Amino acid sequence: MPEKLTPHQRRVLEVLFSTPHEFSAQDLHKEFKKRQQRVGLATVYRALKVLQKCGKVQIRSLPNGEAVYSLASAHRHHLTCVSCGISIPLKNCPVHELEQELVQTQEFQVFYHTLEVFGLCQNCIEVDVLARRKGIRQA
Amino acid sequence: MPEKLTPHQRRVLEVLFSTPHEFSAQDLHKEFKKRQQRVGLATVYRALKVLQKCGKVQIRSLPNGEAVYSLASAHRHHLTCVSCGISIPLKNCPVHELEQELVQTQEFQVFYHTLEVFGLCQNCIEVDVLARRKGIRQA
DNA sequence: CTATCTGCAAACGTTTTGCAGATGT
DNA sequence: ACATCTGCAAAACGTTTGCAGATAG
């Protein structure tokens, strides 16, 4: 899907290219400030929306309600703790080979998939156990 | 994880049990109104948080920023259109068998996983093509 | 009596939108 | 000129929190 990008859309891609990290829209906005580039927050959101629609950028929603973005080609999955929200990246993707056959029967153009595993991280399990020992109910 | 539930937490579970649909917090709130049960919206959110933390309820974030909830045992995946946001449920889960081995190496208590595939639905592909023909840029 | 649970309203943070000005073809 | 892109500020939205009253052990 060869799409003509605006300068700011290109800049967003450049930032995402430059590091393996995921960025929230606000992170990107701060990053541009740091780079002395004047880019409005709204523009960041608008750019991200376009880049999502053409499959270049993928989104992941965190438990705290904010969304983080990365290159769709940077394929990562996570273990996410439903208690503290920590995300632990997985090393490999168990779905990739299955993706093609998975959607060949559907009329749908696939950009990317997200696989997220939810549960409790080691730390929160321990906190939970301690709390229960003290008879504390989780709020 | 045998957890004592409050009446309202129980009611939330009952609603989720009663249909195969996913509910947003606001949906649940409306549903209680319809059932003549006086339950505050904040209580719905608080109940959902507790139910997530004990692994009974799972969450899925929609592209529009709202979150929908369902029983963690109701296992469903979706094709989600990055353009219009429509969600098309998948019939089977390609990960289930892999889940166990996937996390045996991690110190993490697994409640559930979500696998979401993103791209364009048939309808939006057509709209896109038409728009491009007319030289319209996506906003 | 104490701790938890609840409803309401206010607060919060992220994202979206309206608009006027800048940009580029 | 024209349509698009942009920044700013205001608005919108889903969600969270503070608090006072209700409830339960």
Short mmCIF file of C-alpha atoms (C1' of nucleotides) in Angstrom, two decimals:
data_model
loop_
_atom_site.label_atom_id
_atom_site.label_comp_id
_atom_site.label_asym_id
_atom_site.label_seq_id
_atom_site.Cartn_x
_atom_site.Cartn_y
_atom_site.Cartn_z
CA MET A 1 0.00 0.00 0.00
CA PRO A 2 2.25 2.79 -1.27
CA GLU A 3 0.96 5.90 0.43
CA LYS A 4 2.36 9.37 0.17
CA LEU A 5 3.28 10.58 3.61
CA THR A 6 3.37 14.08 5.00
CA PRO A 7 6.60 15.36 6.56
CA HIS A 8 5.25 14.85 10.05
CA GLN A 9 4.01 11.38 9.33
CA ARG A 10 7.49 10.60 8.07
CA ARG A 11 9.02 12.05 11.22
CA VAL A 12 6.87 9.81 13.37
CA LEU A 13 8.09 6.81 11.43
CA GLU A 14 11.68 7.97 11.83
CA VAL A 15 11.37 8.10 15.59
CA LEU A 16 9.81 4.64 15.68
CA PHE A 17 12.60 3.39 13.43
CA SER A 18 15.32 4.87 15.58
CA THR A 19 14.72 2.71 18.65
CA PRO A 20 13.12 -0.64 19.48
CA HIS A 21 10.92 0.96 22.13
CA GLU A 22 7.21 1.54 21.99
CA PHE A 23 6.02 5.12 22.14
CA SER A 24 2.80 6.60 23.36
CA ALA A 25 1.51 9.61 21.45
CA GLN A 26 2.62 11.80 24.30
CA ASP A 27 6.07 10.19 24.29
CA LEU A 28 6.41 11.03 20.63
CA HIS A 29 5.33 14.57 21.31
CA LYS A 30 7.99 14.93 24.00
CA GLU A 31 10.55 13.31 21.74
CA PHE A 32 9.92 15.95 19.07
CA LYS A 33 10.34 18.70 21.62
CA LYS A 34 13.63 17.16 22.63
CA ARG A 35 14.66 17.11 18.98
CA GLN A 36 13.73 20.77 18.65
CA GLN A 37 11.02 19.92 16.14
CA ARG A 38 7.77 21.77 16.59
CA VAL A 39 5.02 19.16 16.22
CA GLY A 40 1.62 19.55 17.83
CA LEU A 41 0.20 16.73 19.89
CA ALA A 42 -2.88 16.62 17.70
CA THR A 43 -0.68 16.16 14.66
CA VAL A 44 1.02 13.23 16.32
CA TYR A 45 -2.34 11.59 16.88
CA ARG A 46 -3.44 12.32 13.34
CA ALA A 47 -0.20 10.95 11.92
CA LEU A 48 -0.46 7.79 13.99
CA LYS A 49 -3.99 7.23 12.79
CA VAL A 50 -2.97 7.47 9.16
CA LEU A 51 0.05 5.23 9.69
CA GLN A 52 -2.16 2.65 11.35
CA LYS A 53 -4.62 2.74 8.50
CA CYS A 54 -1.94 1.96 5.97
CA GLY A 55 -0.48 -0.80 8.12
CA LYS A 56 2.88 0.80 8.90
CA VAL A 57 2.33 1.24 12.61
CA GLN A 58 0.74 -1.02 15.16
CA ILE A 59 -1.00 -0.14 18.39
CA ARG A 60 -1.08 -1.80 21.77
CA SER A 61 -3.41 -0.74 24.55
CA LEU A 62 -2.01 -0.79 28.05
CA PRO A 63 -4.13 -1.56 31.10
CA ASN A 64 -3.85 2.05 32.26
CA GLY A 65 -5.75 3.24 29.22
CA GLU A 66 -2.94 4.68 27.19
CA ALA A 67 -1.90 3.28 23.85
CA VAL A 68 1.63 2.64 22.67
CA TYR A 69 2.75 2.49 19.07
CA SER A 70 5.53 0.74 17.22
CA LEU A 71 6.46 -0.28 13.70
CA ALA A 72 4.18 -3.02 12.49
CA SER A 73 7.31 -4.85 11.40
CA ALA A 74 8.66 -4.85 14.96
CA HIS A 75 6.89 -7.98 16.03
CA ARG A 76 6.61 -8.41 19.80
CA HIS A 77 4.24 -10.03 22.24
CA HIS A 78 3.97 -9.60 25.97
CA LEU A 79 2.97 -11.08 29.26
CA THR A 80 0.94 -8.38 30.95
CA CYS A 81 0.14 -8.39 34.65
CA VAL A 82 -3.51 -7.62 35.35
CA SER A 83 -2.55 -6.34 38.76
CA CYS A 84 0.36 -3.93 38.34
CA GLY A 85 0.25 -3.61 34.53
CA ILE A 86 3.87 -4.55 33.92
CA SER A 87 4.61 -5.87 30.43
CA ILE A 88 7.19 -8.59 29.94
CA PRO A 89 8.15 -9.12 26.30
CA LEU A 90 8.07 -12.64 24.86
CA LYS A 91 11.04 -13.82 22.86
CA ASN A 92 9.21 -15.60 20.10
CA CYS A 93 5.87 -15.54 18.33
CA PRO A 94 3.87 -18.75 18.24
CA VAL A 95 1.35 -17.48 15.74
CA HIS A 96 3.33 -16.20 12.84
CA GLU A 97 3.30 -19.37 10.81
CA LEU A 98 -0.38 -19.81 11.48
CA GLU A 99 -1.35 -16.32 10.44
CA GLN A 100 -1.60 -16.95 6.73
CA GLU A 101 -3.87 -19.97 6.84
CA LEU A 102 -5.75 -18.38 9.68
CA VAL A 103 -7.12 -15.60 7.54
CA GLN A 104 -7.12 -17.08 4.07
CA THR A 105 -10.73 -17.98 4.54
CA GLN A 106 -11.64 -14.47 5.63
CA GLU A 107 -12.10 -11.49 3.40
CA PHE A 108 -9.73 -9.32 5.30
CA GLN A 109 -6.43 -7.65 4.54
CA VAL A 110 -4.09 -8.49 7.39
CA PHE A 111 -1.60 -5.90 8.61
CA TYR A 112 -0.45 -7.45 11.84
CA HIS A 113 -1.63 -9.35 14.88
CA THR A 114 -1.19 -8.88 18.58
CA LEU A 115 -0.94 -11.69 21.06
CA GLU A 116 -1.06 -10.70 24.68
CA VAL A 117 -1.04 -13.00 27.66
CA PHE A 118 -2.59 -11.75 30.88
CA GLY A 119 -2.12 -12.92 34.40
CA LEU A 120 -0.05 -12.15 37.46
CA CYS A 121 3.65 -11.41 37.51
CA GLN A 122 5.81 -13.03 40.16
CA ASN A 123 5.91 -9.88 42.25
CA CYS A 124 2.15 -9.40 42.33
CA ILE A 125 1.59 -13.05 43.19
CA GLU A 126 3.75 -12.53 46.26
CA VAL A 127 2.02 -9.30 47.20
CA ASP A 128 -1.29 -11.07 46.81
CA VAL A 129 -0.25 -13.91 49.07
CA LEU A 130 0.97 -11.52 51.74
CA ALA A 131 -2.21 -9.48 51.55
CA ARG A 132 -4.34 -12.58 51.93
CA ARG A 133 -2.28 -13.68 54.89
CA LYS A 134 -3.10 -10.39 56.58
CA GLY A 135 -6.75 -10.74 55.63
CA ILE A 136 -6.62 -7.75 53.35
CA ARG A 137 -9.12 -7.58 50.53
CA GLN A 138 -7.92 -6.21 47.26
CA ALA A 139 -9.54 -2.83 46.64
CA MET B 1 -8.07 -18.65 43.37
CA PRO B 2 -11.15 -18.84 45.58
CA GLU B 3 -12.11 -15.26 46.22
CA LYS B 4 -15.09 -14.02 48.12
CA LEU B 5 -17.13 -11.74 45.92
CA THR B 6 -19.33 -8.81 46.84
CA PRO B 7 -22.96 -8.80 45.70
CA HIS B 8 -22.21 -6.34 42.92
CA GLN B 9 -19.20 -8.26 41.72
CA ARG B 10 -21.44 -11.29 41.56
CA ARG B 11 -24.05 -9.38 39.60
CA VAL B 12 -21.48 -8.34 37.04
CA LEU B 13 -20.52 -11.97 36.57
CA GLU B 14 -24.17 -12.93 36.22
CA VAL B 15 -24.68 -10.49 33.37
CA LEU B 16 -21.57 -11.71 31.60
CA PHE B 17 -22.77 -15.28 32.08
CA SER B 18 -26.18 -14.55 30.69
CA THR B 19 -25.10 -13.75 27.13
CA PRO B 20 -22.15 -14.45 24.88
CA HIS B 21 -21.69 -10.75 24.16
CA GLU B 22 -18.91 -8.52 25.36
CA PHE B 23 -19.89 -5.62 27.57
CA SER B 24 -18.24 -2.29 28.12
CA ALA B 25 -18.44 -0.89 31.64
CA GLN B 26 -21.05 1.56 30.43
CA ASP B 27 -23.02 -1.26 28.80
CA LEU B 28 -23.09 -3.09 32.11
CA HIS B 29 -24.22 0.06 33.85
CA LYS B 30 -27.12 0.44 31.41
CA GLU B 31 -27.95 -3.24 31.74
CA PHE B 32 -28.33 -2.86 35.51
CA LYS B 33 -30.62 0.10 35.01
CA LYS B 34 -32.70 -1.99 32.66
CA ARG B 35 -32.86 -4.71 35.31
CA GLN B 36 -33.98 -2.16 37.90
CA GLN B 37 -30.81 -2.75 39.90
CA ARG B 38 -29.22 0.38 41.30
CA VAL B 39 -25.50 0.03 40.61
CA GLY B 40 -23.20 3.01 40.26
CA LEU B 41 -20.89 3.25 37.29
CA ALA B 42 -17.87 3.52 39.58
CA THR B 43 -18.90 0.29 41.26
CA VAL B 44 -19.04 -1.43 37.89
CA TYR B 45 -15.50 -0.33 37.16
CA ARG B 46 -14.33 -1.38 40.60
CA ALA B 47 -16.00 -4.77 40.28
CA LEU B 48 -14.47 -5.33 36.85
CA LYS B 49 -11.03 -4.51 38.19
CA VAL B 50 -11.34 -7.04 40.98
CA LEU B 51 -12.72 -9.70 38.65
CA GLN B 52 -9.83 -9.12 36.29
CA LYS B 53 -7.33 -9.42 39.09
CA CYS B 54 -8.64 -12.82 40.07
CA GLY B 55 -8.75 -14.00 36.47
CA LYS B 56 -12.51 -14.37 36.12
CA VAL B 57 -13.01 -11.62 33.57
CA GLN B 58 -10.96 -10.64 30.56
CA ILE B 59 -10.62 -7.29 28.89
CA ARG B 60 -10.28 -6.30 25.26
CA SER B 61 -9.44 -2.78 24.13
CA LEU B 62 -11.24 -1.50 21.06
CA PRO B 63 -9.67 0.95 18.63
CA ASN B 64 -12.04 3.69 19.80
CA GLY B 65 -10.50 3.62 23.25
CA GLU B 66 -13.21 1.84 25.13
CA ALA B 67 -12.69 -1.53 26.75
CA VAL B 68 -15.05 -4.49 26.61
CA TYR B 69 -15.24 -7.29 29.12
CA SER B 70 -16.23 -10.93 29.01
CA LEU B 71 -15.80 -14.11 30.99
CA ALA B 72 -12.21 -15.28 30.79
CA SER B 73 -13.60 -18.70 29.95
CA ALA B 74 -15.38 -17.34 26.88
CA HIS B 75 -12.46 -17.63 24.56
CA ARG B 76 -12.71 -15.56 21.41
CA HIS B 77 -10.37 -13.81 19.02
CA HIS B 78 -11.11 -11.22 16.38
CA LEU B 79 -10.16 -9.62 13.14
CA THR B 80 -10.29 -5.91 13.83
CA CYS B 81 -10.38 -3.29 11.09
CA VAL B 82 -7.96 -0.44 11.74
CA SER B 83 -10.12 1.82 9.63
CA CYS B 84 -13.70 1.44 10.83
CA GLY B 85 -13.03 -0.56 13.98
CA ILE B 86 -15.36 -3.45 13.18
CA SER B 87 -14.55 -6.70 14.97
CA ILE B 88 -15.09 -10.03 13.25
CA PRO B 89 -14.85 -13.01 15.61
CA LEU B 90 -12.62 -15.92 14.69
CA LYS B 91 -14.00 -19.42 14.97
CA ASN B 92 -10.98 -21.12 16.47
CA CYS B 93 -7.95 -20.30 18.55
CA PRO B 94 -4.55 -21.21 17.16
CA VAL B 95 -2.70 -20.51 20.37
CA HIS B 96 -4.41 -22.55 22.99
CA GLU B 97 -2.22 -25.61 22.71
CA LEU B 98 0.86 -23.46 22.65
CA GLU B 99 -0.04 -21.49 25.73
CA GLN B 100 1.24 -23.95 28.28
CA GLU B 101 4.70 -24.45 26.88
CA LEU B 102 4.80 -20.78 25.99
CA VAL B 103 4.82 -19.67 29.59
CA GLN B 104 6.34 -22.60 31.41
CA THR B 105 9.67 -20.88 31.20
CA GLN B 106 8.29 -17.64 32.60
CA GLU B 107 7.49 -16.93 36.20
CA PHE B 108 4.00 -15.78 35.52
CA GLN B 109 0.57 -17.04 36.44
CA VAL B 110 -1.47 -17.12 33.24
CA PHE B 111 -5.14 -16.18 33.32
CA TYR B 112 -5.87 -15.82 29.64
CA HIS B 113 -4.49 -14.53 26.39
CA THR B 114 -5.83 -12.31 23.67
CA LEU B 115 -4.98 -12.69 20.02
CA GLU B 116 -6.17 -9.91 17.79
CA VAL B 117 -5.54 -9.54 14.10
CA PHE B 118 -5.58 -6.06 12.63
CA GLY B 119 -6.04 -4.93 9.05
CA LEU B 120 -8.76 -3.79 6.72
CA CYS B 121 -12.20 -5.32 6.39
CA GLN B 122 -13.63 -5.89 2.93
CA ASN B 123 -15.83 -2.83 3.14
CA CYS B 124 -13.05 -0.46 4.11
CA ILE B 125 -10.80 -1.82 1.38
CA GLU B 126 -13.46 -0.86 -1.12
CA VAL B 127 -14.00 2.55 0.41
CA ASP B 128 -10.26 3.06 0.31
CA VAL B 129 -10.05 2.14 -3.35
CA LEU B 130 -12.87 4.47 -4.25
CA ALA B 131 -11.32 7.30 -2.26
CA ARG B 132 -8.01 6.82 -3.97
CA ARG B 133 -9.70 6.82 -7.37
CA LYS B 134 -11.18 10.20 -6.55
CA GLY B 135 -7.83 11.41 -5.28
CA ILE B 136 -9.11 11.77 -1.78
CA ARG B 137 -6.54 11.54 1.00
CA GLN B 138 -7.58 9.83 4.18
CA ALA B 139 -7.89 12.41 6.97
"C1'" DC C 1 -17.52 -0.84 66.21
"C1'" DT C 2 -14.73 -1.43 62.57
"C1'" DA C 3 -13.69 -2.45 57.92
"C1'" DT C 4 -15.59 -2.90 53.61
"C1'" DC C 5 -18.71 -1.61 50.02
"C1'" DT C 6 -21.39 1.74 47.47
"C1'" DG C 7 -23.26 5.94 44.81
"C1'" DC C 8 -22.51 10.38 43.47
"C1'" DA C 9 -19.99 14.00 41.60
"C1'" DA C 10 -15.74 15.89 40.70
"C1'" DA C 11 -11.30 15.06 38.83
"C1'" DC C 12 -8.09 12.99 35.67
"C1'" DG C 13 -5.60 11.80 31.42
"C1'" DT C 14 -5.83 10.53 26.81
"C1'" DT C 15 -7.59 11.40 22.54
"C1'" DT C 16 -10.45 14.10 19.24
"C1'" DT C 17 -12.23 18.14 17.06
"C1'" DG C 18 -12.89 23.12 15.41
"C1'" DC C 19 -10.75 26.61 13.56
"C1'" DA C 20 -7.51 29.90 11.73
"C1'" DG C 21 -3.19 30.19 9.74
"C1'" DA C 22 0.73 27.94 7.15
"C1'" DT C 23 2.22 25.12 3.44
"C1'" DG C 24 2.79 23.38 -1.02
"C1'" DT C 25 1.06 22.21 -5.96
"C1'" DA D 1 -6.22 29.58 -5.92
"C1'" DC D 2 -6.93 25.36 -3.83
"C1'" DA D 3 -6.81 21.44 -1.03
"C1'" DT D 4 -4.09 19.66 2.49
"C1'" DC D 5 -1.47 19.96 6.61
"C1'" DT D 6 -0.54 21.99 11.04
"C1'" DG D 7 -0.71 24.03 15.93
"C1'" DC D 8 -3.40 25.57 19.46
"C1'" DA D 9 -7.06 25.48 22.60
"C1'" DA D 10 -11.28 23.64 23.77
"C1'" DA D 11 -14.14 19.76 23.99
"C1'" DA D 12 -15.21 14.97 24.47
"C1'" DC D 13 -14.78 10.57 26.21
"C1'" DG D 14 -13.86 6.64 29.20
"C1'" DT D 15 -12.13 5.85 33.54
"C1'" DT D 16 -10.61 6.83 38.38
"C1'" DT D 17 -10.84 8.90 42.82
"C1'" DG D 18 -12.60 11.36 47.16
"C1'" DC D 19 -15.87 11.35 50.20
"C1'" DA D 20 -19.92 10.62 52.97
"C1'" DG D 21 -23.36 7.37 53.86
"C1'" DA D 22 -24.86 2.42 53.83
"C1'" DT D 23 -23.86 -2.19 54.90
"C1'" DA D 24 -22.05 -6.36 56.99
"C1'" DG D 25 -19.33 -9.14 60.33
#
